[in-house]
Tab-separated table of N, CA and C in Angstrom:
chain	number	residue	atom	x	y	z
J	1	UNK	N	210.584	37.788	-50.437
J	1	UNK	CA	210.909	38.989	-49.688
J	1	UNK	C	211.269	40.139	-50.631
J	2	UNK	N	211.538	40.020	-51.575
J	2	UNK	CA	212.434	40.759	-52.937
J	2	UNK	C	210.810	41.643	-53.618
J	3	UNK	N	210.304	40.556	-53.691
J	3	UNK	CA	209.042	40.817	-54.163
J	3	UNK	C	208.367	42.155	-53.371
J	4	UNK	N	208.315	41.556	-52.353
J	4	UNK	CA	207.407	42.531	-51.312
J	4	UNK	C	207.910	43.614	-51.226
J	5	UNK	N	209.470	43.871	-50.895
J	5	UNK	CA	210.021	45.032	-50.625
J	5	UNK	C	210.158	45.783	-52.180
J	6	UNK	N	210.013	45.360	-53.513
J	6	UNK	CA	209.717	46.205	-54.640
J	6	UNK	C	207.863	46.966	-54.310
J	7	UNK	N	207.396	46.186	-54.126
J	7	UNK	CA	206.185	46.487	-53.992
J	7	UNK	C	205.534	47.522	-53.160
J	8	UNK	N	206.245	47.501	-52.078
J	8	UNK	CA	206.308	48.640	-50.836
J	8	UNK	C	206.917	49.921	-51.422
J	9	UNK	N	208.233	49.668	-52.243
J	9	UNK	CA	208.761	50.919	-52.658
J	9	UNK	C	207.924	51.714	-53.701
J	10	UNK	N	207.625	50.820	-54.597
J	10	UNK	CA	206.138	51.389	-55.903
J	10	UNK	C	205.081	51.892	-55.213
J	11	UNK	N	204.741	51.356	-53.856
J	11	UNK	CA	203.129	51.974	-53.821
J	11	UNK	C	204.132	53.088	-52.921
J	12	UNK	N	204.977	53.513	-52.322
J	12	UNK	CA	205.352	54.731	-51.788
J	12	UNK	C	205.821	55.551	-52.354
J	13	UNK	N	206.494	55.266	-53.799
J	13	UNK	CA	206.603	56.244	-54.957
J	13	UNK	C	204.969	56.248	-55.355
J	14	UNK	N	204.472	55.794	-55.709
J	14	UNK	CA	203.086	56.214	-55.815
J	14	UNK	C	202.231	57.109	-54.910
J	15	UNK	N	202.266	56.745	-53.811
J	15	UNK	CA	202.007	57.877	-53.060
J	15	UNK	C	202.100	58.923	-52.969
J	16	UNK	N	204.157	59.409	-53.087
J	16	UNK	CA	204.701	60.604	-53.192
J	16	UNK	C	203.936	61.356	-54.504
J	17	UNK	N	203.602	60.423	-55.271
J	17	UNK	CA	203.120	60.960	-56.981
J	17	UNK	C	201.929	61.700	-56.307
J	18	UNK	N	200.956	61.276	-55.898
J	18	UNK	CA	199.798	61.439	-55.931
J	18	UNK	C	199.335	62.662	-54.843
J	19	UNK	N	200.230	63.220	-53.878
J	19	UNK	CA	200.558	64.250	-53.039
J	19	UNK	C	200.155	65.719	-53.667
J	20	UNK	N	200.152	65.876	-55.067
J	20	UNK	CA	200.360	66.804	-55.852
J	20	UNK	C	199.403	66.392	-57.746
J	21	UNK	N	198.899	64.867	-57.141
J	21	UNK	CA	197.947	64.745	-58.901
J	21	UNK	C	196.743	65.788	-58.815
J	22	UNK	N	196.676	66.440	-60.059
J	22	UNK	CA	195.595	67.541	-60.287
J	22	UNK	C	196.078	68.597	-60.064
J	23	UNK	N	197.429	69.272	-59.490
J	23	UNK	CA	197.316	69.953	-58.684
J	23	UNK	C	198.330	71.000	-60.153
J	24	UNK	N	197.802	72.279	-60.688
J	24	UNK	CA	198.580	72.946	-61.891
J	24	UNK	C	200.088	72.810	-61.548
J	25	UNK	N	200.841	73.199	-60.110
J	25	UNK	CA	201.768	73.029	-59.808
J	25	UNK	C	202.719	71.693	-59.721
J	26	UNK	N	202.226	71.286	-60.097
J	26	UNK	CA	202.979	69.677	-60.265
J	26	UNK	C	204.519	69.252	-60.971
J	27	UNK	N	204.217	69.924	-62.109
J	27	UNK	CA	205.602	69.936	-62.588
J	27	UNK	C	207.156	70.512	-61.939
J	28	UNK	N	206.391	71.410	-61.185
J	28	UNK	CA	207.484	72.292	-60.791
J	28	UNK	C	207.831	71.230	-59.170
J	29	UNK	N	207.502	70.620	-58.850
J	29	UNK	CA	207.758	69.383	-57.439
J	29	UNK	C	208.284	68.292	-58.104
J	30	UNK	N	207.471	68.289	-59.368
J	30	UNK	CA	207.897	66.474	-59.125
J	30	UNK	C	208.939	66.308	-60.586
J	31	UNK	N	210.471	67.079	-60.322
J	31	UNK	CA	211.417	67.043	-61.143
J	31	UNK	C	211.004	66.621	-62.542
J	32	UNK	N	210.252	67.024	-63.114
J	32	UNK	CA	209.377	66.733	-64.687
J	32	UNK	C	210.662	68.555	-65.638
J	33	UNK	N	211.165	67.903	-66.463
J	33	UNK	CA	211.679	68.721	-67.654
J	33	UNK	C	212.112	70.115	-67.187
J	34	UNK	N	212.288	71.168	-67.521
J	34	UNK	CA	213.012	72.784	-67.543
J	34	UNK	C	212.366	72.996	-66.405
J	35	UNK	N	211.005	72.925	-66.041
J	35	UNK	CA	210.796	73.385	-64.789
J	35	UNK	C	211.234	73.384	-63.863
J	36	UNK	N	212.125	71.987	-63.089
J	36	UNK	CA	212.169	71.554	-62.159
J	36	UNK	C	213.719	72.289	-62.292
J	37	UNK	N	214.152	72.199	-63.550
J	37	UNK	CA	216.282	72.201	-63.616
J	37	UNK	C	216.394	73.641	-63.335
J	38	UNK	N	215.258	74.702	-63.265
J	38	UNK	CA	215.621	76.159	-63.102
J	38	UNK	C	215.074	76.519	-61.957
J	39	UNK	N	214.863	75.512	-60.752
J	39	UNK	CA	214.414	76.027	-59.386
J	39	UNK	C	215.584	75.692	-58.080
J	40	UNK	N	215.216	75.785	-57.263
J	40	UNK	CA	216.419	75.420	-55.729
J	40	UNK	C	215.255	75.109	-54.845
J	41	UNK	N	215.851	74.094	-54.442
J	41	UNK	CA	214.949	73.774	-53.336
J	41	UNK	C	215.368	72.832	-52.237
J	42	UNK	N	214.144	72.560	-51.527
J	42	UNK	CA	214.356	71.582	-50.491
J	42	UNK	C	213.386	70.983	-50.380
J	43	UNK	N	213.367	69.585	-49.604
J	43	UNK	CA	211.783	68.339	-49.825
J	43	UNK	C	212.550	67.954	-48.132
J	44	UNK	N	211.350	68.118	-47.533
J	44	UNK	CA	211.800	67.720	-45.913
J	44	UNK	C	210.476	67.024	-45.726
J	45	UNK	N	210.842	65.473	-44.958
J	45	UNK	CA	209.728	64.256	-44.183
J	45	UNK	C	210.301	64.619	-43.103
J	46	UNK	N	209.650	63.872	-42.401
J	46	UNK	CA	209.518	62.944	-40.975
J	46	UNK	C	210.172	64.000	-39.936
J	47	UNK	N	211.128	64.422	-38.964
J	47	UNK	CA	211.473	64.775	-37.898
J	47	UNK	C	211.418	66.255	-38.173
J	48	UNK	N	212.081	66.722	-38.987
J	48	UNK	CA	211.567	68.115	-39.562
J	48	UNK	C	210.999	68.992	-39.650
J	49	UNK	N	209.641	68.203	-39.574
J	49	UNK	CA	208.449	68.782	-39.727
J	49	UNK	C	207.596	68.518	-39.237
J	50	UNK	N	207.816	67.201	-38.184
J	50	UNK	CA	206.631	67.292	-37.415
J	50	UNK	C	206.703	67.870	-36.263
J	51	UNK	N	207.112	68.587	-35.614
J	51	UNK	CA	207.014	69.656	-34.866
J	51	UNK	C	206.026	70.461	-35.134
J	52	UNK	N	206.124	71.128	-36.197
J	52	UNK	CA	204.250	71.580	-37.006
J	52	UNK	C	203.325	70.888	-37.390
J	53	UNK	N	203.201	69.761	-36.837
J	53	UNK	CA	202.067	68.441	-37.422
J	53	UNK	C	201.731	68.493	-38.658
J	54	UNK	N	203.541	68.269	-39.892
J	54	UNK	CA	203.641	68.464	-40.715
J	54	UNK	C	203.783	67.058	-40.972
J	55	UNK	N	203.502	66.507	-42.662
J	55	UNK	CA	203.728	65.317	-42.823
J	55	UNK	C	205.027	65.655	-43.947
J	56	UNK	N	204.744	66.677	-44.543
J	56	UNK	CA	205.285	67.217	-46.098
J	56	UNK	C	205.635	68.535	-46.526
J	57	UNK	N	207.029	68.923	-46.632
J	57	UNK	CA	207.014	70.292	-47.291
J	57	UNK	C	207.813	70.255	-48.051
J	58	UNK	N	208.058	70.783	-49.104
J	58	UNK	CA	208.602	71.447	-50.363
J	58	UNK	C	208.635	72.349	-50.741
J	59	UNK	N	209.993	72.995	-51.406
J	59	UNK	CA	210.011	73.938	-51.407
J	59	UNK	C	211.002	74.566	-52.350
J	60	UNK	N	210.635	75.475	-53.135
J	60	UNK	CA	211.360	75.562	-54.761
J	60	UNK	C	211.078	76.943	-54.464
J	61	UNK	N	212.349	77.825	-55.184
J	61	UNK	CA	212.774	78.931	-55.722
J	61	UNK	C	213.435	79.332	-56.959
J	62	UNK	N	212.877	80.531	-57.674
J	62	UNK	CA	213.562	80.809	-58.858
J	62	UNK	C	213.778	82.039	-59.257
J	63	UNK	N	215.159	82.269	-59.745
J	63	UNK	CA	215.086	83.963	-60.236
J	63	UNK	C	214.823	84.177	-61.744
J	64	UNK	N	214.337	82.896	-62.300
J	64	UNK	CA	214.211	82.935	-64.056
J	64	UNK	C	212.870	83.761	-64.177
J	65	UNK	N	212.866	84.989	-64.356
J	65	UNK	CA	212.101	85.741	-64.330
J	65	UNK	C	210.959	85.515	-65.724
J	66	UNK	N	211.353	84.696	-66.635
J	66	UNK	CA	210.820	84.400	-67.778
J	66	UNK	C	209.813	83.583	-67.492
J	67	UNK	N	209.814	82.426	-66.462
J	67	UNK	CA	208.766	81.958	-65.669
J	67	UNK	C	207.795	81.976	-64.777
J	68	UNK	N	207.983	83.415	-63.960
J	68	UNK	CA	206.996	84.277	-63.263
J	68	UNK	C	205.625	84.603	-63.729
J	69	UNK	N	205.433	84.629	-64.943
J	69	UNK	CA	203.987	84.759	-65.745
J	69	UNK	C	203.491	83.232	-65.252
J	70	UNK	N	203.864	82.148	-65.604
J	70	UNK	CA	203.216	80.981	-65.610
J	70	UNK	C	203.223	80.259	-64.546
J	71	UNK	N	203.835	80.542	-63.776
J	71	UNK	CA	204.042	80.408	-62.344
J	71	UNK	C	203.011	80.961	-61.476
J	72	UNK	N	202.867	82.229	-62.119
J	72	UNK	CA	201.400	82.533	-61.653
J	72	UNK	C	200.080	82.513	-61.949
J	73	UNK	N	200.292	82.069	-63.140
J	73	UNK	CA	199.083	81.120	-63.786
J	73	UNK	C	198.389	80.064	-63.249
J	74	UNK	N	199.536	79.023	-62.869
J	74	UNK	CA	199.193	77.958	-61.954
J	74	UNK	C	198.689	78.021	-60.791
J	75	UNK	N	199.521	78.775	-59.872
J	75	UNK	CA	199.074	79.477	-58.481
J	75	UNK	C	197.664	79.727	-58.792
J	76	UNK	N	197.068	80.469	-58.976
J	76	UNK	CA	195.864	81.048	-59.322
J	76	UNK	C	194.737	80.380	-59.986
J	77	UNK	N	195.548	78.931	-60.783
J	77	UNK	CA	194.334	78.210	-60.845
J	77	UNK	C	194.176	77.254	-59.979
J	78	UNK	N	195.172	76.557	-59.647
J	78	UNK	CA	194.957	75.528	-58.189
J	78	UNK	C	194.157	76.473	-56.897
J	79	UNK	N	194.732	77.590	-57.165
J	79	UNK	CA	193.912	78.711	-55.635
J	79	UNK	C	192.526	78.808	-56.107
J	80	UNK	N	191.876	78.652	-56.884
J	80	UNK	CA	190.288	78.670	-57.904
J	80	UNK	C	189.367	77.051	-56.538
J	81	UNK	N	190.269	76.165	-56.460
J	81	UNK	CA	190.019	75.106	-55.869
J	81	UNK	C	190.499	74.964	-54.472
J	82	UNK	N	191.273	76.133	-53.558
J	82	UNK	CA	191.016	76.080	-52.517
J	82	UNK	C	189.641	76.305	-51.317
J	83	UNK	N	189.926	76.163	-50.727
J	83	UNK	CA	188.853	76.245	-49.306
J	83	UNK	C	189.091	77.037	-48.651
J	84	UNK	N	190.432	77.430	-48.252
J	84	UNK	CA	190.274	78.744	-47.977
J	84	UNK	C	191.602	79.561	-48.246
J	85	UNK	N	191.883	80.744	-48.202
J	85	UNK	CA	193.107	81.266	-48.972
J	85	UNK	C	193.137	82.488	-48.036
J	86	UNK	N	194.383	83.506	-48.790
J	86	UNK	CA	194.813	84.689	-48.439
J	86	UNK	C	196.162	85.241	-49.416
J	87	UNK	N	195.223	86.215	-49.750
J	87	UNK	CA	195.912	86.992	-51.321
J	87	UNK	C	196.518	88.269	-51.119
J	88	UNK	N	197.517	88.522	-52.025
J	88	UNK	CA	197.911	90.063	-51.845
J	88	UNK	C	198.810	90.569	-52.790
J	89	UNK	N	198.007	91.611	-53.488
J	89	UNK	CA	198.459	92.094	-54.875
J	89	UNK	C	199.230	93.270	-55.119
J	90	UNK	N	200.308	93.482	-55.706
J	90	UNK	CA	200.938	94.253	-56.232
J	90	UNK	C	200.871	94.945	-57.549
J	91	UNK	N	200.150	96.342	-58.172
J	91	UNK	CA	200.076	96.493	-59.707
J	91	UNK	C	199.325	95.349	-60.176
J	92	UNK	N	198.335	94.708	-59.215
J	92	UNK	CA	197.399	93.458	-60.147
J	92	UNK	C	198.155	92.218	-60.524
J	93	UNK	N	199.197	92.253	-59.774
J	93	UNK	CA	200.451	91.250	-59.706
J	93	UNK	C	199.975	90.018	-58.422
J	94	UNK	N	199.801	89.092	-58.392
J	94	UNK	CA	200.447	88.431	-57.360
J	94	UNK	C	201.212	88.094	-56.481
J	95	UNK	N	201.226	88.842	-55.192
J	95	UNK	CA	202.695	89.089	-54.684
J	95	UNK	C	202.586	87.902	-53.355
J	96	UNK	N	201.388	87.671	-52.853
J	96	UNK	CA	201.533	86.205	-51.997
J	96	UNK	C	200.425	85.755	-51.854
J	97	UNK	N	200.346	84.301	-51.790
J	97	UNK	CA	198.819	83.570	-51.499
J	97	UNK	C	199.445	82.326	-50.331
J	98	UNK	N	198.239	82.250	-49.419
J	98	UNK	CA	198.347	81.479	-48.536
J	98	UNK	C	197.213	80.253	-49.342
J	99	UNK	N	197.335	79.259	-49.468
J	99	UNK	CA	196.354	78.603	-50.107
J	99	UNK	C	195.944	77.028	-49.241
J	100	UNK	N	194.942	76.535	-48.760
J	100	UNK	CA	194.758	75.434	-47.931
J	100	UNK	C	193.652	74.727	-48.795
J	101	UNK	N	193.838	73.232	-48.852
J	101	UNK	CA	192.973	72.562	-50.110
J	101	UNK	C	191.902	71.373	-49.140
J	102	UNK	N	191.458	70.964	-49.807
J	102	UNK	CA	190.342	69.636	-49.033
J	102	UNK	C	191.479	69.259	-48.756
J	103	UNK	N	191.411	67.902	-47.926
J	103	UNK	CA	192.328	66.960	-46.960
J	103	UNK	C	192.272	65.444	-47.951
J	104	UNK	N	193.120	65.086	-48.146
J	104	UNK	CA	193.523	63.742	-48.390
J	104	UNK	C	193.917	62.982	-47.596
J	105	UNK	N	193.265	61.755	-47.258
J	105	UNK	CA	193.764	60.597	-46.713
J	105	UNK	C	193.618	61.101	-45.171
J	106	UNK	N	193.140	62.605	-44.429
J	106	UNK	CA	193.083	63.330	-43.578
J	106	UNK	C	193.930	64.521	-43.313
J	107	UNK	N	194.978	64.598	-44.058
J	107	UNK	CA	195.664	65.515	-44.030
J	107	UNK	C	195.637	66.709	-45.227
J	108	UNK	N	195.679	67.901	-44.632
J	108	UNK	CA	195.435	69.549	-45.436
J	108	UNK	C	196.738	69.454	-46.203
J	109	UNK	N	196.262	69.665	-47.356
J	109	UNK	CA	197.475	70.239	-48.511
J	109	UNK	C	197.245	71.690	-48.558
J	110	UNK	N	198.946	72.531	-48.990
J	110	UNK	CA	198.691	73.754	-48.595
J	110	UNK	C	199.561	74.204	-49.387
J	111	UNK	N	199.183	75.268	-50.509
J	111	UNK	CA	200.862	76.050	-51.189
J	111	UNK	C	200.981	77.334	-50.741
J	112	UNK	N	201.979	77.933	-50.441
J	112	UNK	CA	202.199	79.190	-50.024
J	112	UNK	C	203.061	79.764	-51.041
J	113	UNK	N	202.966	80.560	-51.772
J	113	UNK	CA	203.621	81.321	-52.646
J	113	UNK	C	203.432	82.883	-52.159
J	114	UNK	N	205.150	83.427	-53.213
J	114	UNK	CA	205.491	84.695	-52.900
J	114	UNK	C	206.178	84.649	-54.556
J	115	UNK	N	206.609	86.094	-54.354
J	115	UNK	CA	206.930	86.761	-55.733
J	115	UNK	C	207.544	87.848	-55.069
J	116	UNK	N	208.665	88.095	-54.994
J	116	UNK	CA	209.415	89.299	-54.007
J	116	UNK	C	209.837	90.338	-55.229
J	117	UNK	N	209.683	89.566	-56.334
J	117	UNK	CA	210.471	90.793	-57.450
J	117	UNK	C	209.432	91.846	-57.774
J	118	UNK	N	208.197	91.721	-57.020
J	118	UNK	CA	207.085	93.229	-57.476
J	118	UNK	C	207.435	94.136	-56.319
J	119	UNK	N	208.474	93.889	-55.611
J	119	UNK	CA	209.356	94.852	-54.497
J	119	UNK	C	210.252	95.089	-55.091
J	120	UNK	N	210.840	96.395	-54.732
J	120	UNK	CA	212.339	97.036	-55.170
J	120	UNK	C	213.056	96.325	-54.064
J	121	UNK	N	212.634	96.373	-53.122
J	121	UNK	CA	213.397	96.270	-51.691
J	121	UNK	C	213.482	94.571	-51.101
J	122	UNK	N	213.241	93.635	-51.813
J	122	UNK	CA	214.001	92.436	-51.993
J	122	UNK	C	214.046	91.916	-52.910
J	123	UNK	N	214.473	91.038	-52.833
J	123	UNK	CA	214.830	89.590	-53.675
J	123	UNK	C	214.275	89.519	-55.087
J	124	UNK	N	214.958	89.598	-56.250
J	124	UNK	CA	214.194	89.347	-57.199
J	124	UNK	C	213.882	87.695	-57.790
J	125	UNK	N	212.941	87.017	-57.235
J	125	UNK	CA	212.639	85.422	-56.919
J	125	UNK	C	210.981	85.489	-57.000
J	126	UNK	N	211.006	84.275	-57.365
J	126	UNK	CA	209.571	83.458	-56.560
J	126	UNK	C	209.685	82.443	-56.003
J	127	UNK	N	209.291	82.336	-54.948
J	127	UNK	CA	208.801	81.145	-54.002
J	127	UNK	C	207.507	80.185	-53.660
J	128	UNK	N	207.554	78.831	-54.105
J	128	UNK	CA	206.710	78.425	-53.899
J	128	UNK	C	206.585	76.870	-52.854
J	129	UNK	N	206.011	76.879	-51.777
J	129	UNK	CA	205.999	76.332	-50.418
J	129	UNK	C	204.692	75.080	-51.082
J	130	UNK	N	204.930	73.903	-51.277
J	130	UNK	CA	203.721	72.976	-50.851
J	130	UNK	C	204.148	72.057	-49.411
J	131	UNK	N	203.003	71.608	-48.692
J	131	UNK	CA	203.217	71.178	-47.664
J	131	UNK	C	201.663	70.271	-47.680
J	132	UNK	N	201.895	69.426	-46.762
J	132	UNK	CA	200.979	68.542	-45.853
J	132	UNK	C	200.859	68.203	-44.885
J	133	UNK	N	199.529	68.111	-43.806
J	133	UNK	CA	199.649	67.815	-42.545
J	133	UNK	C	198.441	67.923	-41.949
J	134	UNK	N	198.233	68.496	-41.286
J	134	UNK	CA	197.317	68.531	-39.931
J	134	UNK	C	196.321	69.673	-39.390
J	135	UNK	N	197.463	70.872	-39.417
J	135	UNK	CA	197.195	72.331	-39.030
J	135	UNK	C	196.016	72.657	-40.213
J	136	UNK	N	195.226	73.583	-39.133
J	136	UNK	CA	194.650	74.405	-40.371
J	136	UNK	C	195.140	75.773	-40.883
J	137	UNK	N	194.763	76.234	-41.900
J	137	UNK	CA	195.756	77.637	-42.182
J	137	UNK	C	195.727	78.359	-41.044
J	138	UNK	N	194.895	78.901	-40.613
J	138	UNK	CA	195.408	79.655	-39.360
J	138	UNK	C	196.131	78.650	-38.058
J	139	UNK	N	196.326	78.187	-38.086
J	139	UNK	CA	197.477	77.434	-37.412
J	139	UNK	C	198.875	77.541	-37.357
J	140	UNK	N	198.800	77.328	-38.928
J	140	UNK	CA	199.871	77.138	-39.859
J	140	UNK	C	200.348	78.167	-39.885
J	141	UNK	N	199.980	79.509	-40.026
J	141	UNK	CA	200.260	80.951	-40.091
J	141	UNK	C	200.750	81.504	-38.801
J	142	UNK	N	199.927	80.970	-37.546
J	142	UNK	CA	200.492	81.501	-36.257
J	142	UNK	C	201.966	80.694	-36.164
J	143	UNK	N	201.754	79.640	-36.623
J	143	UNK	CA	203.578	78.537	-36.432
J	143	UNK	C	204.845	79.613	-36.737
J	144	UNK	N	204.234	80.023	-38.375
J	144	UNK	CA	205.140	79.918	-39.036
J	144	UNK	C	205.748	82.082	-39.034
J	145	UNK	N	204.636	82.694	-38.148
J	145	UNK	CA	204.985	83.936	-37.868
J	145	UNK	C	206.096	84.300	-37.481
């Protein structure tokens, strides 16, 4: 029984791993070194989120403004490999992308990022939203209006 229940827990940490393999943004989810220790966030399953025929969301913020370049590096190359998106630029800045990817296992992976500091008039942060589930982006967008 010892056996089995290690085994169940590995392939569901494995799973959680694999939610996000390939994906440039990875480090910054899956608590890996400086990335992860200079963000705030939240990781919400099950009751949470399925109300939006959500399986998965996450969700990290940062005001280390020293990381905003590479932050949007990533964004922009994982968004290279979406299916379908929605962009919007500031000074040639990145100021938000809606991003929706092929489906795994049947369910849409999706990052939503923002960058509020190319505004005077909020927050000087970036935000970056991964999620999984069901909805398609326009779904997801009417939910979350």
């Amino acid at each position: 029984m010892k056996r089995l229940l290690t085994t169940f827990i590995l392939l569901q940490l494995a799973f959680m791993a694999y939610t996000q393999t390939g994906m440039n943004i990875s480090p910054i989810f899956e608590g890996k070194g400086e990335w992860y220790l200079k963000f705030d966030g939240a990781h919400i399953e099950g009751e949470g989120v399925r109300r939006y025929n959500l399986t998965l969301f996450k969700s990290r913020t940062t005001s280390d403004y020293r990381l905003y370049e590479s932050i949007e590096n990533m964004i922009e190359a994982d968004g290279a490999t979406a299916i379908d998106k929605e962009c919007g630029y500031i000074n040639g800045k990145l100021y938000y992308g809606f991003y929706q990817f092929k489906p795994v296992d049947g369910k849409y992976r999706y990052i939503f990022y923002r960058n509020s500091s190319l505004r005077y008039d909020e927050p000087n942060e970036v935000t970056i939203i991964y999620m999984e589930g069901y909805p398609t982006l326009s779904q997801l967008k009417e939910m979350f209006k």
